[in-house]
Amino acid sequence: MYCVRNITEDLYWVGGNDRRLALFENIHPIPRGVSYNSYLLMDEKTVLFDTVDWSICRQFIENIQSILKGKHLDYMVINHMEPDHAACIEEIILRYPDVKIVCTQKAALFMHQFGFAIDGKIEEVKEGDTMSFGKHLVAFVAAPMVHWPEAMVTFDTYNGVLFAADAFGSFGSLDGKLFNDEMNFDRDWIDDARRYYTNIVGKYGPHVQDLLRKAGTIDIKIICPLHGPVWRNDLGYLLEKYDKWSRYEPEENGVMIVYGTMYGNTEAAASDLATRLVEKGMTNVVMYDVSKTHVSYLISETFKYSHVVLASVTYNLKIYPPMHAYITDMKSLNLQKRTFALIENGSWAPQSGKLMRELLDEMKEMTILENEVSLNSTMKEDDVDLMESLADSIIESMK
Ligand code: FEO
């Protein structure tokens, strides 16, 4: 059964949801599922904007058929070639053999690489090109590395709709509600939106900044991303979040404590520090067990908070492996501009603090507080002064 929604009088959402997929990109948990958005414009020409993941292709085809009602599909605009959006290109070609594919040169190259039979079907476009489908005149805007190099976004000058590719998307399935004004985004969606952005596009902050600069020159009324809600009001809320995330500026002055513990002793030290911080008036403190929290959640929270405490046991004379993986991921995603405090633990040769400092030193614009706490097996009365001094340093650095 088809399931579509009207966006404007002649534009339709024809995507779908996958609520059964456990891991997005086979890495990131998506307990709330994910939507794959595709849009169909019914102008003098009929135009499909992107396709969907193979998992929901059947639903997608039914959706398209329900709107086309036997008409031809004239164009398929491909803004992004990652298979979660591009997997059904060949299926569309098989069903609508006369369709023309509008995309960048690099997207066409990727279609060949993925083995799609597209010869004679490509109409290549580049930054600044326009195309008319009847009353709708669209402009193509290059968006390299948001999130792949071939990506572009398409702006409809007739109705102010921006087909935004991966930009402004979110994890989470659309439970009947498509538009941001049909949901409480700040309560129910922002954490998944941040986790999506930071883990998928987070590495490419400068490219997102380029796109935001271009977006600032056009009169956008509706944002149609490839995942998550369609935005038709309060666009400033989302643009501000994207601006902050892509400049690697924290959203909140607060302390995230991430601890790697084997038997609870490092966790106890982390709890001690959290309590001292709260008693000193910093109540915006969150704690995460690095072994029990998927790294995608840790990354998302690290983008959110201004200060991060890393408390790690020493394991095989190295950093505790899940803590090492977390820091490495942070580095891969280009995270910057945070203040760190370190706690190490070890029963005979504690050195995770030194090793974590070395890793953080390789990252951009990171401040690492000098006074760190080194524990032997467990925190004791003798360590209280050091911990108190670390708490004071964190508070001082937040002023
Ligand atoms: Fe949702 Fe980069 O694909």
XYZ file of C-alpha atoms in Angstrom, residues 37-363:
327
model
C 13.222 10.621 1.882
C 12.525 11.025 -1.792
C 10.389 13.691 -3.435
C 8.271 13.746 -6.582
C 7.397 16.983 -8.397
C 4.402 17.005 -10.731
C 5.057 19.976 -13.018
C 4.789 19.985 -16.845
C 7.671 17.570 -16.443
C 7.639 14.971 -13.701
C 10.772 14.983 -11.556
C 11.980 12.589 -8.869
C 14.513 13.979 -6.391
C 16.783 11.121 -5.253
C 15.711 7.536 -4.618
C 15.828 5.407 -1.441
C 17.600 2.493 0.178
C 17.021 -0.905 -1.377
C 15.276 -2.129 1.796
C 12.196 0.007 1.076
C 12.253 -0.048 -2.714
C 8.916 -1.844 -3.006
C 7.146 0.796 -0.917
C 8.936 3.542 -2.863
C 7.759 2.237 -6.235
C 4.160 1.987 -4.990
C 4.410 5.569 -3.732
C 5.662 6.865 -7.078
C 3.030 4.942 -9.016
C 0.268 6.330 -6.803
C 1.245 9.901 -7.720
C 2.227 9.433 -11.370
C -1.006 7.549 -12.090
C 0.373 6.138 -15.315
C 2.305 9.238 -16.409
C 5.906 9.032 -17.519
C 8.739 9.989 -15.223
C 10.776 12.581 -17.131
C 13.662 13.364 -14.796
C 15.491 11.954 -11.814
C 17.674 14.494 -9.986
C 20.368 12.709 -7.996
C 21.783 14.981 -5.330
C 23.723 12.255 -3.522
C 25.042 8.890 -4.665
C 25.445 7.019 -1.377
C 23.492 3.766 -1.682
C 21.051 4.616 1.126
C 19.604 7.059 -1.434
C 20.867 5.836 -4.775
C 20.228 2.092 -4.527
C 16.997 2.244 -6.516
C 18.269 4.231 -9.507
C 18.432 1.158 -11.732
C 14.982 0.012 -10.622
C 13.604 3.393 -11.681
C 15.386 3.156 -15.029
C 13.921 -0.316 -15.599
C 10.399 0.954 -14.927
C 10.786 4.335 -16.649
C 13.328 3.695 -19.430
C 13.057 7.215 -20.897
C 13.953 8.969 -17.649
C 16.854 11.443 -17.777
C 19.252 11.550 -14.826
C 20.353 14.996 -13.685
C 23.510 14.925 -11.570
C 27.083 16.138 -11.187
C 29.945 14.703 -13.213
C 31.264 12.890 -10.157
C 27.855 11.399 -9.389
C 27.771 9.956 -12.912
C 31.222 8.487 -12.314
C 29.984 6.878 -9.104
C 26.977 5.433 -10.958
C 29.412 3.717 -13.303
C 31.490 2.533 -10.350
C 28.401 0.992 -8.732
C 27.679 -0.748 -12.042
C 24.522 1.114 -13.062
C 23.550 1.053 -16.768
C 23.148 4.797 -17.322
C 24.715 5.397 -20.741
C 22.816 8.014 -22.739
C 20.683 9.021 -19.760
C 22.864 11.571 -17.980
C 22.344 15.327 -18.109
C 25.329 16.649 -16.236
C 24.964 19.834 -14.173
C 27.330 21.949 -12.121
C 27.226 24.802 -9.623
C 25.025 27.632 -10.861
C 23.270 25.692 -13.632
C 19.493 25.952 -13.768
C 16.761 23.815 -15.295
C 13.073 24.470 -15.855
C 10.447 21.761 -15.463
C 7.490 24.050 -16.283
C 6.715 26.681 -13.695
C 9.446 25.320 -11.428
C 12.939 26.614 -12.195
C 15.599 24.900 -10.103
C 19.197 25.895 -9.453
C 21.937 23.417 -8.646
C 24.387 24.165 -5.866
C 27.552 22.133 -5.336
C 27.863 20.656 -1.844
C 31.082 18.623 -1.996
C 31.793 16.518 1.110
C 28.319 17.035 2.525
C 28.735 14.163 2.804
C 30.448 12.672 -0.288
C 32.413 14.574 -2.940
C 29.748 14.325 -5.656
C 26.968 15.831 -3.540
C 24.892 18.815 -4.596
C 21.698 20.419 -3.340
C 18.883 21.671 -5.550
C 16.941 24.860 -4.915
C 13.498 25.364 -6.410
C 13.217 29.108 -7.085
C 9.447 28.856 -7.629
C 8.473 27.695 -4.127
C 11.667 28.106 -2.081
C 12.125 24.369 -1.521
C 15.691 23.231 -0.878
C 16.392 19.584 -1.655
C 19.218 19.367 0.844
C 20.716 15.876 0.335
C 22.332 14.691 3.601
C 22.352 18.174 5.104
C 19.763 18.879 7.821
C 18.876 15.184 8.184
C 18.347 13.027 11.235
C 18.185 9.433 12.389
C 14.689 8.325 13.421
C 11.685 7.077 11.482
C 8.766 9.320 10.597
C 5.798 7.994 12.543
C 3.168 9.535 10.292
C 4.513 12.953 11.173
C 6.596 14.408 8.330
C 6.897 18.121 9.113
C 8.898 19.620 11.958
C 5.808 21.522 13.124
C 3.960 18.225 13.629
C 6.432 17.088 16.290
C 8.333 18.371 19.302
C 11.727 18.351 17.600
C 13.668 19.875 20.474
C 12.306 17.242 22.861
C 12.065 14.130 20.679
C 14.474 14.565 17.768
C 17.419 16.798 18.548
C 19.579 14.043 20.078
C 19.140 11.820 17.023
C 19.707 14.785 14.692
C 22.935 15.646 16.493
C 24.071 12.013 16.513
C 23.341 11.764 12.793
C 25.162 14.990 11.924
C 28.197 14.491 14.155
C 28.866 10.874 13.176
C 27.991 11.081 9.487
C 28.945 14.599 8.396
C 30.832 15.863 11.475
C 34.265 15.493 9.889
C 33.393 17.984 7.151
C 32.601 21.106 9.188
C 34.328 23.559 6.784
C 32.331 22.145 3.838
C 29.100 22.494 5.796
C 30.096 26.089 6.554
C 30.523 26.670 2.786
C 27.040 25.298 2.172
C 25.556 27.429 4.966
C 27.130 30.528 3.404
C 25.496 29.684 0.067
C 22.193 28.918 1.806
C 22.337 32.374 3.371
C 22.065 33.958 -0.082
C 18.803 32.279 -1.098
C 15.281 32.571 0.268
C 14.670 29.070 1.599
C 11.121 28.367 2.711
C 11.129 24.575 3.035
C 14.040 22.204 3.639
C 13.619 18.694 2.256
C 16.471 16.535 3.578
C 17.126 12.911 2.668
C 16.553 11.695 6.251
C 14.150 12.838 8.954
C 11.592 15.644 9.125
C 10.843 18.198 6.414
C 11.301 21.730 7.763
C 8.693 24.345 6.906
C 8.986 26.787 9.817
C 11.520 27.831 12.449
C 14.367 27.193 9.985
C 16.622 29.407 12.093
C 16.616 26.796 14.876
C 18.080 24.155 12.604
C 20.470 26.495 10.790
C 21.848 27.682 14.116
C 22.472 24.113 15.283
C 24.244 23.316 12.005
C 26.315 26.463 12.249
C 27.439 25.557 15.762
C 28.148 21.898 15.005
C 30.089 22.685 11.834
C 32.228 25.284 13.637
C 32.836 22.694 16.380
C 31.454 25.097 18.973
C 29.856 23.411 22.015
C 26.137 23.868 22.518
C 26.335 23.881 26.301
C 28.721 24.861 29.040
C 28.842 21.545 30.855
C 30.997 18.561 31.777
C 30.798 15.163 30.153
C 32.648 12.505 32.151
C 33.556 9.388 30.189
C 35.061 6.588 32.239
C 36.650 3.275 31.304
C 36.431 0.949 34.301
C 37.048 -2.780 34.751
C 35.919 -3.391 38.348
C 34.266 -0.126 39.315
C 37.255 1.675 40.864
C 37.753 4.177 38.037
C 33.984 4.626 37.931
C 34.047 5.481 41.666
C 36.717 8.118 41.024
C 34.630 9.556 38.186
C 31.602 9.696 40.492
C 33.690 11.477 43.114
C 34.677 14.146 40.602
C 31.100 14.522 39.339
C 29.894 15.054 42.901
C 32.570 17.664 43.599
C 31.645 19.541 40.423
C 27.971 19.581 41.336
C 28.749 20.685 44.904
C 30.768 23.537 43.457
C 27.730 24.631 41.462
C 28.285 23.003 38.056
C 25.160 20.865 37.777
C 25.329 20.329 34.015
C 27.302 17.091 34.394
C 26.709 13.799 32.562
C 28.523 10.470 33.019
C 29.039 7.691 30.478
C 30.588 4.243 30.795
C 32.752 3.993 27.670
C 32.294 0.202 27.554
C 28.517 0.324 27.668
C 27.779 3.361 25.514
C 28.007 3.073 21.746
C 30.670 5.437 20.489
C 28.177 7.240 18.213
C 26.353 8.472 21.341
C 29.651 9.502 22.951
C 30.643 11.469 19.842
C 27.288 13.219 19.743
C 27.534 14.231 23.402
C 31.131 15.347 22.941
C 29.952 17.780 20.248
C 27.349 19.054 22.734
C 29.405 19.798 25.849
C 32.242 22.262 26.371
C 34.283 20.128 28.803
C 35.184 16.453 28.726
C 36.776 14.384 31.498
C 38.414 11.160 30.377
C 38.977 8.648 33.184
C 40.706 5.481 32.019
C 42.342 2.420 33.472
C 45.670 1.346 32.023
C 45.246 -1.883 30.063
C 48.193 -3.869 28.687
C 50.218 -0.699 29.390
C 47.941 1.226 26.996
C 44.726 3.214 27.146
C 41.681 1.021 27.874
C 40.697 -0.164 24.341
C 37.147 1.261 24.215
C 38.477 4.603 25.480
C 41.181 4.510 22.816
C 38.558 3.803 20.139
C 36.447 6.736 21.356
C 39.346 9.206 21.293
C 40.435 7.943 17.878
C 36.907 8.404 16.529
C 36.833 11.917 17.941
C 40.047 12.657 16.079
C 38.768 11.118 12.827
C 35.713 13.349 13.029
C 37.908 16.435 13.380
C 36.451 17.470 16.728
C 38.010 20.678 18.043
C 37.746 23.400 20.650
C 37.081 21.358 23.789
C 38.651 21.452 27.238
C 39.767 18.090 28.635
C 40.657 16.857 32.111
C 42.300 13.483 32.648
C 42.180 10.759 35.299
C 44.328 7.670 34.944
C 44.315 4.478 36.947
C 46.659 1.489 37.087
C 47.710 -1.087 39.665
C 51.415 -1.209 38.789
C 52.205 1.126 35.901
C 49.479 3.750 35.378
C 50.135 5.608 32.153
C 46.808 5.993 30.370
C 46.857 9.704 31.297
C 50.101 10.369 29.452
C 48.920 8.366 26.439
C 45.517 10.114 26.302
C 47.274 13.493 26.512
C 49.488 12.544 23.570
C 46.449 11.608 21.472
C 44.570 14.787 22.373
C 47.668 16.882 21.663
C 47.442 15.766 18.028
C 43.976 17.316 17.693
